[in-house]
PDB file of C-alpha atoms in Angstrom:
ATOM      1  CA  MET A   1     -97.364  -3.093 101.367  1.00  0.00           C
ATOM      2  CA  THR A   2     -94.710  -2.041  98.334  1.00  0.00           C
ATOM      3  CA  GLN A   3     -95.965   1.128  96.843  1.00  0.00           C
ATOM      4  CA  THR A   4     -96.761   1.125  92.825  1.00  0.00           C
ATOM      5  CA  ASN A   5     -95.008   3.841  90.724  1.00  0.00           C
ATOM      6  CA  ILE A   6     -98.606   5.476  90.650  1.00  0.00           C
ATOM      7  CA  GLN A   7     -98.781   6.050  94.633  1.00  0.00           C
ATOM      8  CA  LYS A   8     -94.937   7.202  94.660  1.00  0.00           C
ATOM      9  CA  ALA A   9     -95.720   9.957  92.386  1.00  0.00           C
ATOM     10  CA  PHE A  10     -98.902  11.324  93.512  1.00  0.00           C
ATOM     11  CA  LYS A  11     -97.398  11.098  97.417  1.00  0.00           C
ATOM     12  CA  PRO A  12     -96.034  14.703  97.045  1.00  0.00           C
ATOM     13  CA  CYS A  13     -99.668  16.212  96.242  1.00  0.00           C
ATOM     14  CA  LYS A  14    -101.050  14.106  99.089  1.00  0.00           C
ATOM     15  CA  ASN A  15     -98.357  15.437 101.782  1.00  0.00           C
ATOM     16  CA  TYR A  16     -98.585  19.256 100.706  1.00  0.00           C
ATOM     17  CA  LEU A  17    -102.210  19.833  99.111  1.00  0.00           C
ATOM     18  CA  PRO A  18    -104.677  20.646 101.512  1.00  0.00           C
ATOM     19  CA  SER A  19    -107.117  17.624 101.630  1.00  0.00           C
ATOM     20  CA  TRP A  20    -110.233  19.692 100.398  1.00  0.00           C
ATOM     21  CA  ILE A  21    -108.152  19.737  97.102  1.00  0.00           C
ATOM     22  CA  TRP A  22    -106.262  16.952  97.130  1.00  0.00           C
ATOM     23  CA  ASN A  23    -109.477  14.298  98.186  1.00  0.00           C
ATOM     24  CA  PRO A  24    -111.421  15.318  94.770  1.00  0.00           C
ATOM     25  CA  ILE A  25    -108.426  15.335  92.750  1.00  0.00           C
ATOM     26  CA  ARG A  26    -107.598  11.705  93.658  1.00  0.00           C
ATOM     27  CA  SER A  27    -111.159  10.620  93.205  1.00  0.00           C
ATOM     28  CA  LEU A  28    -111.279  11.881  89.301  1.00  0.00           C
ATOM     29  CA  PHE A  29    -108.238  10.305  88.614  1.00  0.00           C
ATOM     30  CA  THR A  30    -108.982   6.917  90.104  1.00  0.00           C
ATOM     31  CA  ALA A  31    -112.511   7.307  88.658  1.00  0.00           C
ATOM     32  CA  ILE A  32    -111.342   8.152  85.291  1.00  0.00           C
ATOM     33  CA  GLY A  33    -107.644   6.489  85.482  1.00  0.00           C
ATOM     34  CA  THR A  34    -108.888   3.083  86.907  1.00  0.00           C
ATOM     35  CA  PRO A  35    -110.822   1.714  83.829  1.00  0.00           C
ATOM     36  CA  ILE A  36    -108.560   3.208  81.266  1.00  0.00           C
ATOM     37  CA  ARG A  37    -105.356   1.683  82.945  1.00  0.00           C
ATOM     38  CA  PHE A  38    -106.761  -1.660  83.064  1.00  0.00           C
ATOM     39  CA  SER A  39    -107.933  -1.694  79.713  1.00  0.00           C
ATOM     40  CA  VAL A  40    -104.481  -0.653  78.479  1.00  0.00           C
ATOM     41  CA  ARG A  41    -102.674  -2.796  80.685  1.00  0.00           C
ATOM     42  CA  SER A  42    -104.070  -6.065  80.307  1.00  0.00           C
ATOM     43  CA  GLY A  43    -104.808  -6.021  76.502  1.00  0.00           C
ATOM     44  CA  HIS A  44    -108.753  -5.558  76.694  1.00  0.00           C
ATOM     45  CA  PHE A  45    -108.041  -2.407  74.790  1.00  0.00           C
ATOM     46  CA  LYS A  46    -105.942  -3.588  71.781  1.00  0.00           C
ATOM     47  CA  SER A  47    -107.819  -6.905  71.916  1.00  0.00           C
ATOM     48  CA  SER A  48    -111.289  -4.833  71.418  1.00  0.00           C
ATOM     49  CA  PHE A  49    -109.971  -3.523  67.872  1.00  0.00           C
ATOM     50  CA  LYS A  50    -108.006  -6.579  67.129  1.00  0.00           C
ATOM     51  CA  LYS A  51    -111.124  -8.927  67.938  1.00  0.00           C
ATOM     52  CA  PHE A  52    -108.610 -11.453  69.453  1.00  0.00           C
ATOM     53  CA  ALA A  53    -107.306 -12.016  72.842  1.00  0.00           C
ATOM     54  CA  VAL A  54    -103.959 -10.400  73.238  1.00  0.00           C
ATOM     55  CA  SER A  55    -101.894  -8.699  75.532  1.00  0.00           C
ATOM     56  CA  ALA A  56    -100.877  -5.108  75.523  1.00  0.00           C
ATOM     57  CA  LYS A  57     -97.609  -6.184  74.317  1.00  0.00           C
ATOM     58  CA  GLY A  58    -100.191  -7.977  70.873  1.00  0.00           C
ATOM     59  CA  GLU A  59     -98.912 -11.245  72.090  1.00  0.00           C
ATOM     60  CA  PRO A  60    -101.838 -14.387  72.052  1.00  0.00           C
ATOM     61  CA  ILE A  61    -103.811 -14.858  75.529  1.00  0.00           C
ATOM     62  CA  PRO A  62    -106.106 -17.048  76.762  1.00  0.00           C
ATOM     63  CA  TRP A  63    -110.061 -15.904  76.336  1.00  0.00           C
ATOM     64  CA  TYR A  64    -110.473 -16.578  79.933  1.00  0.00           C
ATOM     65  CA  THR A  65    -111.694 -13.809  82.407  1.00  0.00           C
ATOM     66  CA  TYR A  66    -108.489 -12.140  83.613  1.00  0.00           C
ATOM     67  CA  PRO A  67    -108.922 -13.038  86.965  1.00  0.00           C
ATOM     68  CA  CYS A  68    -108.484 -16.899  85.833  1.00  0.00           C
ATOM     69  CA  ILE A  69    -105.548 -15.414  83.375  1.00  0.00           C
ATOM     70  CA  ASP A  70    -103.600 -13.620  86.265  1.00  0.00           C
ATOM     71  CA  PHE A  71    -103.908 -16.984  88.492  1.00  0.00           C
ATOM     72  CA  ILE A  72    -102.935 -19.401  85.658  1.00  0.00           C
ATOM     73  CA  ARG A  73     -99.840 -17.335  84.268  1.00  0.00           C
ATOM     74  CA  HIS A  74     -98.103 -17.418  87.544  1.00  0.00           C
ATOM     75  CA  ARG A  75     -97.829 -21.427  87.807  1.00  0.00           C
ATOM     76  CA  SER A  76     -94.994 -23.275  85.739  1.00  0.00           C
ATOM     77  CA  TYR A  77     -96.085 -25.815  83.633  1.00  0.00           C
ATOM     78  CA  ASP A  78     -92.626 -27.692  82.331  1.00  0.00           C
ATOM     79  CA  GLY A  79     -93.319 -30.731  81.606  1.00  0.00           C
ATOM     80  CA  LYS A  80     -97.178 -30.602  81.663  1.00  0.00           C
ATOM     81  CA  THR A  81     -99.433 -31.984  79.497  1.00  0.00           C
ATOM     82  CA  VAL A  82    -102.402 -30.109  78.449  1.00  0.00           C
ATOM     83  CA  LEU A  83    -105.832 -30.861  76.303  1.00  0.00           C
ATOM     84  CA  GLU A  84    -108.218 -28.657  74.523  1.00  0.00           C
ATOM     85  CA  PHE A  85    -111.210 -28.786  73.792  1.00  0.00           C
ATOM     86  CA  GLY A  86    -111.462 -25.772  71.403  1.00  0.00           C
ATOM     87  CA  GLY A  87    -108.489 -23.653  70.402  1.00  0.00           C
ATOM     88  CA  GLY A  88    -106.983 -21.002  69.159  1.00  0.00           C
ATOM     89  CA  GLN A  89    -105.576 -17.823  70.984  1.00  0.00           C
ATOM     90  CA  SER A  90    -105.376 -20.246  74.186  1.00  0.00           C
ATOM     91  CA  THR A  91    -103.469 -22.462  72.121  1.00  0.00           C
ATOM     92  CA  LEU A  92    -100.400 -20.401  71.552  1.00  0.00           C
ATOM     93  CA  TRP A  93    -100.813 -19.029  74.913  1.00  0.00           C
ATOM     94  CA  TRP A  94    -100.340 -22.831  76.476  1.00  0.00           C
ATOM     95  CA  ALA A  95     -97.363 -24.113  73.505  1.00  0.00           C
ATOM     96  CA  PRO A  96     -94.247 -22.415  74.525  1.00  0.00           C
ATOM     97  CA  ARG A  97     -95.221 -22.793  78.493  1.00  0.00           C
ATOM     98  CA  ALA A  98     -95.670 -26.908  78.492  1.00  0.00           C
ATOM     99  CA  LYS A  99     -94.376 -29.728  77.326  1.00  0.00           C
ATOM    100  CA  ASN A 100     -97.615 -31.436  74.574  1.00  0.00           C
ATOM    101  CA  ILE A 101    -100.896 -29.516  73.549  1.00  0.00           C
ATOM    102  CA  VAL A 102    -103.891 -31.850  72.311  1.00  0.00           C
ATOM    103  CA  THR A 103    -106.051 -29.489  70.842  1.00  0.00           C
ATOM    104  CA  PHE A 104    -109.825 -30.775  69.180  1.00  0.00           C
ATOM    105  CA  GLU A 105    -111.602 -28.148  67.042  1.00  0.00           C
ATOM    106  CA  GLY A 106    -115.242 -28.010  65.420  1.00  0.00           C
ATOM    107  CA  ASP A 107    -115.122 -25.004  63.628  1.00  0.00           C
ATOM    108  CA  HIS A 108    -113.767 -25.981  60.026  1.00  0.00           C
ATOM    109  CA  ASP A 109    -113.086 -22.550  59.065  1.00  0.00           C
ATOM    110  CA  TRP A 110    -111.363 -21.727  62.048  1.00  0.00           C
ATOM    111  CA  TYR A 111    -109.585 -24.919  62.063  1.00  0.00           C
ATOM    112  CA  ASP A 112    -108.181 -23.903  58.631  1.00  0.00           C
ATOM    113  CA  GLU A 113    -107.489 -20.160  59.921  1.00  0.00           C
ATOM    114  CA  ILE A 114    -105.110 -21.539  62.720  1.00  0.00           C
ATOM    115  CA  LYS A 115    -103.745 -24.833  61.598  1.00  0.00           C
ATOM    116  CA  GLY A 116    -100.891 -23.209  59.853  1.00  0.00           C
ATOM    117  CA  SER A 117     -99.517 -21.265  62.757  1.00  0.00           C
ATOM    118  CA  MET A 118     -99.690 -24.257  65.512  1.00  0.00           C
ATOM    119  CA  PRO A 119     -96.010 -24.872  67.198  1.00  0.00           C
ATOM    120  CA  ALA A 120     -94.473 -27.860  67.169  1.00  0.00           C
ATOM    121  CA  ASN A 121     -95.532 -29.401  70.242  1.00  0.00           C
ATOM    122  CA  VAL A 122     -99.562 -28.721  69.626  1.00  0.00           C
ATOM    123  CA  ASP A 123    -101.923 -31.857  68.029  1.00  0.00           C
ATOM    124  CA  LEU A 124    -104.601 -30.408  66.201  1.00  0.00           C
ATOM    125  CA  PHE A 125    -106.922 -32.365  65.034  1.00  0.00           C
ATOM    126  CA  LEU A 126    -110.378 -31.247  63.422  1.00  0.00           C
ATOM    127  CA  VAL A 127    -113.825 -33.340  64.963  1.00  0.00           C
ATOM    128  CA  SER A 128    -117.653 -32.985  63.521  1.00  0.00           C
ATOM    129  CA  MET A 129    -120.063 -30.837  65.070  1.00  0.00           C
ATOM    130  CA  ASP A 130    -122.870 -32.918  63.594  1.00  0.00           C
ATOM    131  CA  SER A 131    -124.001 -34.074  66.578  1.00  0.00           C
ATOM    132  CA  PRO A 132    -122.760 -34.676  70.439  1.00  0.00           C
ATOM    133  CA  GLU A 133    -122.630 -38.201  69.782  1.00  0.00           C
ATOM    134  CA  ARG A 134    -120.383 -38.070  66.754  1.00  0.00           C
ATOM    135  CA  CYS A 135    -118.048 -35.694  68.436  1.00  0.00           C
ATOM    136  CA  VAL A 136    -117.492 -37.194  71.308  1.00  0.00           C
ATOM    137  CA  SER A 137    -116.896 -40.912  69.527  1.00  0.00           C
ATOM    138  CA  GLU A 138    -114.351 -38.936  67.568  1.00  0.00           C
ATOM    139  CA  VAL A 139    -112.675 -37.087  70.588  1.00  0.00           C
ATOM    140  CA  ASN A 140    -112.475 -40.827  72.409  1.00  0.00           C
ATOM    141  CA  LYS A 141    -110.922 -42.829  69.300  1.00  0.00           C
ATOM    142  CA  ILE A 142    -108.446 -39.917  68.463  1.00  0.00           C
ATOM    143  CA  LEU A 143    -107.746 -40.035  72.336  1.00  0.00           C
ATOM    144  CA  ALA A 144    -107.133 -43.972  72.471  1.00  0.00           C
ATOM    145  CA  GLU A 145    -105.386 -44.335  69.338  1.00  0.00           C
ATOM    146  CA  ARG A 146    -102.942 -41.529  70.001  1.00  0.00           C
ATOM    147  CA  ASN A 147    -102.683 -43.156  73.740  1.00  0.00           C
ATOM    148  CA  TYR A 148    -101.661 -39.846  75.124  1.00  0.00           C
ATOM    149  CA  GLY A 149    -102.357 -41.014  78.765  1.00  0.00           C
ATOM    150  CA  LYS A 150    -103.693 -38.497  81.580  1.00  0.00           C
ATOM    151  CA  PHE A 151    -103.411 -34.570  81.315  1.00  0.00           C
ATOM    152  CA  ASP A 152    -102.165 -32.031  83.625  1.00  0.00           C
ATOM    153  CA  VAL A 153    -104.571 -29.545  82.472  1.00  0.00           C
ATOM    154  CA  ILE A 154    -107.470 -29.694  80.808  1.00  0.00           C
ATOM    155  CA  ILE A 155    -109.553 -27.161  79.183  1.00  0.00           C
ATOM    156  CA  ILE A 156    -113.376 -26.904  78.051  1.00  0.00           C
ATOM    157  CA  ASP A 157    -113.948 -23.927  76.117  1.00  0.00           C
ATOM    158  CA  GLY A 158    -115.791 -25.358  72.955  1.00  0.00           C
ATOM    159  CA  LEU A 159    -117.154 -28.210  70.952  1.00  0.00           C
ATOM    160  CA  PHE A 160    -120.280 -29.468  73.106  1.00  0.00           C
ATOM    161  CA  ARG A 161    -119.115 -28.851  76.592  1.00  0.00           C
ATOM    162  CA  LEU A 162    -121.417 -30.512  78.423  1.00  0.00           C
ATOM    163  CA  GLN A 163    -120.275 -34.097  77.074  1.00  0.00           C
ATOM    164  CA  MET A 164    -116.858 -32.558  77.248  1.00  0.00           C
ATOM    165  CA  ILE A 165    -116.766 -33.055  80.952  1.00  0.00           C
ATOM    166  CA  ASP A 166    -116.816 -36.870  81.301  1.00  0.00           C
ATOM    167  CA  ILE A 167    -113.989 -36.778  78.678  1.00  0.00           C
ATOM    168  CA  ALA A 168    -112.278 -34.530  80.952  1.00  0.00           C
ATOM    169  CA  ARG A 169    -112.666 -36.358  83.982  1.00  0.00           C
ATOM    170  CA  GLN A 170    -111.591 -39.637  82.965  1.00  0.00           C
ATOM    171  CA  ALA A 171    -108.259 -37.975  81.167  1.00  0.00           C
ATOM    172  CA  LEU A 172    -107.764 -36.216  84.112  1.00  0.00           C
ATOM    173  CA  ALA A 173    -104.204 -36.779  85.854  1.00  0.00           C
ATOM    174  CA  ASP A 174    -104.938 -36.594  89.494  1.00  0.00           C
ATOM    175  CA  SER A 175    -102.747 -33.675  90.591  1.00  0.00           C
ATOM    176  CA  GLY A 176    -104.580 -31.845  87.308  1.00  0.00           C
ATOM    177  CA  ALA A 177    -107.416 -29.487  86.802  1.00  0.00           C
ATOM    178  CA  ILE A 178    -110.167 -28.673  84.549  1.00  0.00           C
ATOM    179  CA  ILE A 179    -110.335 -24.888  83.147  1.00  0.00           C
ATOM    180  CA  CYS A 180    -114.416 -23.997  81.997  1.00  0.00           C
ATOM    181  CA  ASP A 181    -114.840 -20.753  80.013  1.00  0.00           C
ATOM    182  CA  ASP A 182    -117.932 -19.365  79.958  1.00  0.00           C
ATOM    183  CA  ALA A 183    -118.879 -21.463  83.427  1.00  0.00           C
ATOM    184  CA  GLU A 184    -121.840 -20.052  84.094  1.00  0.00           C
ATOM    185  CA  GLY A 185    -123.354 -21.514  81.257  1.00  0.00           C
ATOM    186  CA  TYR A 186    -123.388 -24.532  79.448  1.00  0.00           C
ATOM    187  CA  GLY A 187    -124.571 -26.882  81.933  1.00  0.00           C
ATOM    188  CA  PHE A 188    -121.185 -27.061  83.650  1.00  0.00           C
ATOM    189  CA  TYR A 189    -122.422 -26.565  87.122  1.00  0.00           C
ATOM    190  CA  GLU A 190    -124.916 -30.076  87.068  1.00  0.00           C
ATOM    191  CA  GLY A 191    -122.310 -31.668  85.216  1.00  0.00           C
ATOM    192  CA  PHE A 192    -119.831 -31.302  88.051  1.00  0.00           C
ATOM    193  CA  LYS A 193    -121.163 -31.119  90.943  1.00  0.00           C
ATOM    194  CA  ASP A 194    -121.200 -34.928  91.969  1.00  0.00           C
ATOM    195  CA  SER A 195    -117.838 -35.034  90.634  1.00  0.00           C
ATOM    196  CA  GLY A 196    -116.306 -34.871  94.070  1.00  0.00           C
ATOM    197  CA  LEU A 197    -113.921 -32.070  92.320  1.00  0.00           C
ATOM    198  CA  ASN A 198    -113.435 -28.493  94.175  1.00  0.00           C
ATOM    199  CA  ARG A 199    -114.551 -25.556  92.266  1.00  0.00           C
ATOM    200  CA  VAL A 200    -112.987 -21.845  92.410  1.00  0.00           C
ATOM    201  CA  ASP A 201    -114.861 -19.398  90.318  1.00  0.00           C
ATOM    202  CA  PHE A 202    -113.038 -16.114  88.326  1.00  0.00           C
ATOM    203  CA  PHE A 203    -115.419 -13.583  87.637  1.00  0.00           C
ATOM    204  CA  GLY A 204    -114.511 -10.716  85.496  1.00  0.00           C
ATOM    205  CA  TYR A 205    -114.164  -9.126  82.176  1.00  0.00           C
ATOM    206  CA  SER A 206    -112.388 -11.263  78.991  1.00  0.00           C
ATOM    207  CA  PRO A 207    -110.035  -9.994  76.459  1.00  0.00           C
ATOM    208  CA  GLY A 208    -112.246  -7.599  74.361  1.00  0.00           C
ATOM    209  CA  VAL A 209    -115.230  -8.397  75.917  1.00  0.00           C
ATOM    210  CA  ILE A 210    -117.840  -5.672  77.071  1.00  0.00           C
ATOM    211  CA  LEU A 211    -119.535  -7.285  79.712  1.00  0.00           C
ATOM    212  CA  PRO A 212    -118.084  -9.827  82.912  1.00  0.00           C
ATOM    213  CA  HIS A 213    -119.039 -13.607  83.059  1.00  0.00           C
ATOM    214  CA  CYS A 214    -117.223 -16.442  84.586  1.00  0.00           C
ATOM    215  CA  SER A 215    -114.177 -18.837  84.104  1.00  0.00           C
ATOM    216  CA  SER A 216    -114.062 -21.474  86.502  1.00  0.00           C
ATOM    217  CA  ILE A 217    -111.023 -24.529  87.546  1.00  0.00           C
ATOM    218  CA  PHE A 218    -112.008 -27.920  88.802  1.00  0.00           C
ATOM    219  CA  PHE A 219    -109.580 -29.735  90.701  1.00  0.00           C
ATOM    220  CA  GLY A 220    -108.827 -32.364  93.235  1.00  0.00           C
ATOM    221  CA  ASN A 221    -107.188 -32.201  96.686  1.00  0.00           C
ATOM    222  CA  GLY A 222    -103.865 -32.580  95.190  1.00  0.00           C
ATOM    223  CA  SER A 223    -103.555 -30.046  92.405  1.00  0.00           C
ATOM    224  CA  PHE A 224    -100.508 -28.513  91.610  1.00  0.00           C
ATOM    225  CA  LEU A 225    -102.231 -25.191  90.491  1.00  0.00           C
ATOM    226  CA  PHE A 226    -103.075 -24.614  93.974  1.00  0.00           C
ATOM    227  CA  ASP A 227    -100.467 -25.656  95.734  1.00  0.00           C
ATOM    228  CA  PRO A 228    -100.092 -23.313  99.013  1.00  0.00           C
ATOM    229  CA  GLN A 229     -95.867 -23.182  98.448  1.00  0.00           C
ATOM    230  CA  HIS A 230     -96.851 -20.514  95.375  1.00  0.00           C
ATOM    231  CA  LEU A 231     -96.302 -17.142  96.274  1.00  0.00           C
ATOM    232  CA  ILE A 232     -98.568 -14.537  95.962  1.00  0.00           C
ATOM    233  CA  PRO A 233     -97.453 -11.957  93.016  1.00  0.00           C
ATOM    234  CA  VAL A 234     -97.535  -8.014  93.343  1.00  0.00           C
ATOM    235  CA  ILE A 235     -99.486  -8.060  89.986  1.00  0.00           C
ATOM    236  CA  ALA A 236     -99.708  -3.934  90.643  1.00  0.00           C
ATOM    237  CA  GLN A 237     -96.062  -3.877  89.542  1.00  0.00           C
ATOM    238  CA  GLU A 238     -96.389  -5.881  86.447  1.00  0.00           C
TER     239      GLU A 238
END
């Protein structure tokens, strides 16, 4: 296993200090340093103050759990199309990675705030949140009129999430995947349990959020996200 810079820096201490001195130092550093290092390097610290999901460099990232973000960011989305229910920071993260992004937003104020910052490959639509039925009708109408076809990645992170499941399943490409944030709620389990799709849950913290929760990915057997040919990255060195 490749050593990290921290391991290399502490190696002389481990080699030359007696264990009764070294072990408490190591334990104290691990207990205090690990959460601080995680918060700073992941962007959690900066996100907490900005109240937006950002990386340590201040760049937009999705508001999914960090294990889910780590998983999806090591995949290629060249030529892929993305459908989002709920937009914002995630839209800005997906836009430079994928070919086209179609985003539906239900909050009028938030729509007005983000529409001016959307890249050219993003189609952003405002839909009604007056009722689930009206929202579904407007989403289906736009998808049909624009003739987008199937999508490689679909994210359910807004609107009436339970009602978006059927739309997502119908719009999903055979090799695609559906990402559901806050998957422990909103009826995601009940909505997908008889779908025939596989599921992987990513539990953990999200940018600027104090409590852990779950982002889940639903996918068929041929999903490009879960191709076993993908290398396993050493994220400790990133």
